[in-house]
Each structure stands twice: as structure tokens, then as C-alpha cells.
């Protein structure tokens, strides 16, 4: 079975600091895609970052970067210089033949 | 503006009263999908469609129906809603299939459904 696990239901960070959200997954496939989605209080699902499993280089989007460890099946999200607008639920997702989501991590950025 | 539009955004209904949540995308996407979001469970796939007239079950299809008669529309039908279908529902679409490079999902704004 293909599963996604986010072990941190809630996290908080001070504004301007760095925070890392954890995600592990389980699959026997070799080619797949990994995503982080952000869901602010508006409930809109917003793509943060995408990683292709066959690419060794970690994806980066401005203040957001990932640490992709394929052998360990780990895909963590690092948010640098946290801003109040980063407060949201963050979902890790994994896609082979369909998209599977983790349970989410609720991140609060404190002023 | 490229978008996925869901309606209604909020609905309160009673057990057994048939309802339809509409979903429409204006991006000529081939792949469309429905998810439900519940606390502690993340998003779970209900049904998906690779193209017109092609639909498949996801992880939690019981109690739901879908159709894909046109490329842009993918309605979710609850024939006889029950309280355990109270949830937040999302429609999403992507240009290509999940295992293609064009698989970034665009989500609708969500539909909050309450079944009494």
C-alpha cells in the first residue's frame, strides 16, 4: 500500500525563523512525484513545491525548499524566513497512479 | 482566469435528499478528480476521470457517483446523502494524467457539505 505520513500534527515558529515539516512515504515504485500543498484559512489548496523522484537535486521555490531522501523515503519541507502569511495547514502528497495525501501539519507563525 | 469552479460552496441538507456538487474547469484539462477532506485524515480521493466518459473509483467511492460527459465538467452526485458524508469536498484537475509530467493539480475552492 502507498501511504504518506506526516508525524507532526501541529508546529509553531517565530516570524523570520526557519522551520522544517516532516513527511515520509511508502511505495515500491521507482518513479513518482512528491508535492507540498498549503491550505490557508481560506481553504484554498495552493501548490508550494514539486519534486520528481528521478531528480536528485532538491527542489527550491524562493523561501521554500525540500530535503528529498529517496532511499529513506523522506520528503521534508523547509520554510526559511517564516512570515505570518505562512500560517496554514501543509499537506505532503505523493503521486504514482493517483495522488495520496498525508494528514497534514498545522503551522502557526508567531509575531 | 484559469480556474476550477465548484458550486455550491456551502450546503446544509438532510439525510436522503439527493444533491449534486458541480465542478467545471476552463483549462482544457484531461484529468479531473474529487477529494474529501476530514480532520486527521487529509484528503482522500473519491473518484477520478482520465478523460471524457472515463471514470474510476478512488479510495472512498461508496455513496458517490460521478459523470464526465464533457471535458470541462465533472459533477459529484450524492444519491442518498448520510451524515458520514459531512465533509469538505474538493474538485481538482490537471493537464495530464498523474504519472505524466503535466500532473500538477489545480484545486477548486472547496465545498462544505453538512448532512443532518
Coordinates of C-alpha atoms in Angstrom, one line a residue:
Chain A
X1 CA 0.0 0.0 0.0
X2 CA 1.2 3.5 -0.8
X3 CA 1.0 5.8 2.3
X4 CA 2.1 9.2 3.3
X5 CA 2.8 10.0 6.9
X6 CA 3.2 13.5 8.5
X7 CA 4.2 12.9 12.1
X8 CA 3.8 16.5 13.3
X9 CA 0.1 17.4 13.6
X10 CA 1.0 20.9 14.8
X11 CA 4.0 23.2 14.8
X12 CA 4.8 26.8 15.5
X13 CA 7.7 29.1 14.6
X14 CA 8.6 32.7 15.3
X15 CA 8.4 35.1 12.5
X16 CA 11.7 35.3 10.5
X17 CA 12.9 31.9 11.7
X18 CA 13.3 28.6 9.9
X19 CA 11.0 25.6 10.3
X20 CA 11.1 22.1 8.8
X21 CA 8.0 20.0 8.3
X22 CA 8.5 16.2 8.1
X23 CA 7.0 13.7 5.6
X24 CA 7.7 10.1 4.9
X25 CA 6.0 7.8 2.4
X26 CA 5.9 4.2 1.5
X27 CA 6.0 2.8 -2.1
X28 CA 7.6 0.1 -4.1
X29 CA 7.6 2.3 -7.2
X30 CA 10.7 3.9 -8.5
X31 CA 9.2 6.7 -10.5
X32 CA 6.8 9.1 -8.8
X33 CA 6.2 12.7 -7.8
X34 CA 6.1 14.4 -4.5
X35 CA 4.3 17.6 -3.6
X36 CA 3.7 20.0 -0.7
X37 CA 0.4 21.9 -0.7
X38 CA -0.5 24.8 1.6
X39 CA -4.0 25.3 2.8
X40 CA -4.5 28.7 4.5
X41 CA -7.7 29.6 6.4
X42 CA -9.4 30.4 3.1
X43 CA -9.3 26.6 2.5
X44 CA -7.8 27.1 -1.0
X45 CA -5.2 24.4 -1.8
X46 CA -2.0 26.0 -3.1
X47 CA 0.9 24.2 -4.6
X48 CA 4.1 25.1 -2.7
X49 CA 6.7 22.8 -4.3
X50 CA 7.0 19.7 -6.5
X51 CA 9.8 17.1 -6.7
X52 CA 10.3 14.4 -9.3
X53 CA 11.7 11.2 -7.8
X54 CA 14.3 10.6 -10.6
X55 CA 15.8 14.0 -10.0
X56 CA 18.5 14.0 -7.3
X57 CA 18.6 17.8 -6.9
X58 CA 16.3 19.1 -4.2
X59 CA 13.5 21.5 -5.5
X60 CA 13.5 25.1 -4.3
X61 CA 10.9 27.8 -4.6
X62 CA 12.0 31.1 -3.1
X63 CA 11.9 30.6 0.7
X64 CA 10.7 27.0 0.4
X65 CA 13.0 24.1 -0.2
X66 CA 12.8 20.3 0.2
X67 CA 15.2 17.7 1.5
X68 CA 14.4 14.7 -0.6
X69 CA 16.0 11.4 0.6
X70 CA 14.8 8.7 -1.8
X71 CA 16.4 5.8 0.0
X72 CA 14.9 6.8 3.3
X73 CA 11.6 7.7 1.6
X74 CA 11.6 11.1 3.2
X75 CA 10.5 14.5 1.8
X76 CA 10.7 17.3 4.3
X77 CA 9.8 20.9 3.6
X78 CA 12.0 23.8 4.9
X79 CA 10.5 27.3 5.2
X80 CA 13.1 30.0 5.7
X81 CA 12.5 33.5 7.0
X82 CA 8.9 32.5 8.1
X83 CA 6.2 35.1 7.5
X84 CA 2.8 35.5 9.1
X85 CA 1.2 34.6 5.8
X86 CA 2.8 31.1 6.0
X87 CA 0.3 30.2 8.7
X88 CA -1.6 27.4 7.2
X89 CA -2.2 23.6 7.1
X90 CA 0.5 21.9 5.0
X91 CA -0.1 18.7 3.2
X92 CA 2.6 16.4 1.8
X93 CA 1.3 14.4 -1.2
X94 CA 2.7 11.6 -3.3
X95 CA 1.6 10.7 -6.8
X96 CA 2.1 7.5 -8.8
X97 CA -1.2 6.5 -10.4
X98 CA -3.2 8.8 -8.1
X99 CA -2.5 11.4 -5.5
X100 CA -2.2 10.4 -1.9
X101 CA -2.1 13.0 0.9
X102 CA -0.8 13.0 4.4
X103 CA -3.0 14.0 7.3
X104 CA -1.4 17.5 7.4
X105 CA 0.7 19.7 9.7
X106 CA -0.9 22.8 11.1
X107 CA 1.8 25.5 11.1
X108 CA 1.4 28.7 13.1
X109 CA 3.9 31.6 12.6
X110 CA 4.0 33.8 15.7
X111 CA 4.9 37.5 15.5
Chain B
X1 CA -8.7 33.4 -15.4
X2 CA -7.7 29.7 -15.4
X3 CA -9.6 28.1 -12.6
X4 CA -11.7 25.2 -11.2
X5 CA -15.1 26.3 -10.1
X6 CA -17.2 24.4 -7.6
X7 CA -20.8 25.0 -6.6
X8 CA -22.2 25.3 -4.1
X9 CA -19.5 26.4 -1.7
X10 CA -21.7 25.7 1.3
X11 CA -24.7 23.4 1.7
X12 CA -26.7 22.0 4.5
X13 CA -29.1 19.2 3.6
X14 CA -30.9 16.3 5.2
X15 CA -30.4 12.6 5.1
X16 CA -31.6 11.0 1.8
X17 CA -32.1 14.2 -0.2
X18 CA -30.2 13.8 -3.5
X19 CA -27.7 16.5 -4.2
X20 CA -25.1 17.4 -6.9
X21 CA -21.9 19.4 -6.5
X22 CA -20.8 20.8 -9.8
X23 CA -17.2 21.2 -10.9
X24 CA -16.1 23.0 -14.0
X25 CA -12.6 23.8 -15.3
X26 CA -11.7 26.2 -18.2
X27 CA -8.1 24.9 -18.8
X28 CA -8.9 22.0 -21.2
X29 CA -7.5 19.6 -18.6
X30 CA -7.9 15.9 -19.3
X31 CA -7.6 14.7 -15.7
X32 CA -10.2 15.6 -13.0
X33 CA -10.7 14.3 -9.6
X34 CA -12.8 14.6 -6.4
X35 CA -11.5 14.5 -2.9
X36 CA -13.0 14.8 0.6
X37 CA -11.1 16.3 3.4
X38 CA -11.7 15.2 7.0
X39 CA -9.7 16.2 10.2
X40 CA -6.8 13.9 10.8
X41 CA -7.2 12.1 7.5
X42 CA -6.0 14.6 5.0
X43 CA -7.6 14.4 1.5
X44 CA -8.9 11.2 0.2
X45 CA -9.8 10.5 -3.4
X46 CA -13.4 9.7 -4.2
X47 CA -13.4 9.3 -8.0
X48 CA -11.3 10.4 -10.8
X49 CA -11.5 10.8 -14.6
X50 CA -8.7 10.5 -17.2
X51 CA -10.9 11.9 -20.0
X52 CA -14.4 12.2 -21.3
X53 CA -16.6 9.1 -20.5
X54 CA -13.7 7.5 -18.5
X55 CA -14.1 7.4 -14.7
X56 CA -12.6 5.3 -12.0
X57 CA -13.1 4.8 -8.2
X58 CA -10.7 6.2 -5.8
X59 CA -10.2 5.2 -2.2
X60 CA -13.6 6.2 -0.8
X61 CA -16.2 5.9 -3.6
X62 CA -19.1 4.4 -1.6
X63 CA -22.2 6.6 -1.6
X64 CA -21.0 8.8 -4.5
X65 CA -21.4 8.9 -8.3
X66 CA -19.7 10.9 -11.0
X67 CA -20.0 11.5 -14.7
X68 CA -17.8 13.0 -17.3
X69 CA -19.9 13.8 -20.4
X70 CA -17.9 16.9 -21.3
X71 CA -14.3 17.6 -20.8
X72 CA -14.8 20.6 -18.7
X73 CA -17.4 19.3 -16.2
X74 CA -17.1 16.6 -13.5
X75 CA -20.1 16.7 -11.2
X76 CA -20.2 14.7 -7.9
X77 CA -23.6 13.2 -7.1
X78 CA -24.8 12.0 -3.7
X79 CA -27.9 10.0 -4.4
X80 CA -28.9 9.5 -0.8
X81 CA -26.6 11.5 1.5
X82 CA -25.9 10.3 5.0
X83 CA -24.3 12.2 8.0
X84 CA -21.0 10.4 7.5
X85 CA -20.7 12.3 4.2
X86 CA -20.5 15.6 6.0
X87 CA -17.1 16.8 4.9
X88 CA -15.2 19.4 2.9
X89 CA -15.1 18.4 -0.8
X90 CA -12.5 19.5 -3.4
X91 CA -12.5 19.1 -7.1
X92 CA -9.2 19.3 -8.9
X93 CA -7.9 19.0 -12.4
X94 CA -4.6 18.6 -14.2
X95 CA -3.4 18.8 -17.8
X96 CA -2.2 15.3 -17.9
X97 CA -2.5 12.0 -16.1
X98 CA -1.0 11.6 -12.6
X99 CA 2.1 9.7 -14.0
X100 CA 2.9 12.3 -16.6
X101 CA 5.0 15.3 -16.2
X102 CA 1.9 17.5 -16.6
X103 CA 0.3 16.4 -13.3
X104 CA 0.2 19.5 -11.1
X105 CA -3.3 19.6 -9.7
X106 CA -5.3 22.8 -9.7
X107 CA -7.9 22.8 -7.0
X108 CA -11.3 24.4 -6.7
X109 CA -12.1 26.5 -3.6
X110 CA -13.9 23.6 -1.8
X111 CA -17.5 22.8 -0.9
X112 CA -18.5 22.5 2.7
X113 CA -21.3 19.9 2.9
X114 CA -23.3 19.2 6.1
X115 CA -25.8 16.3 6.1
X116 CA -28.2 16.4 9.1

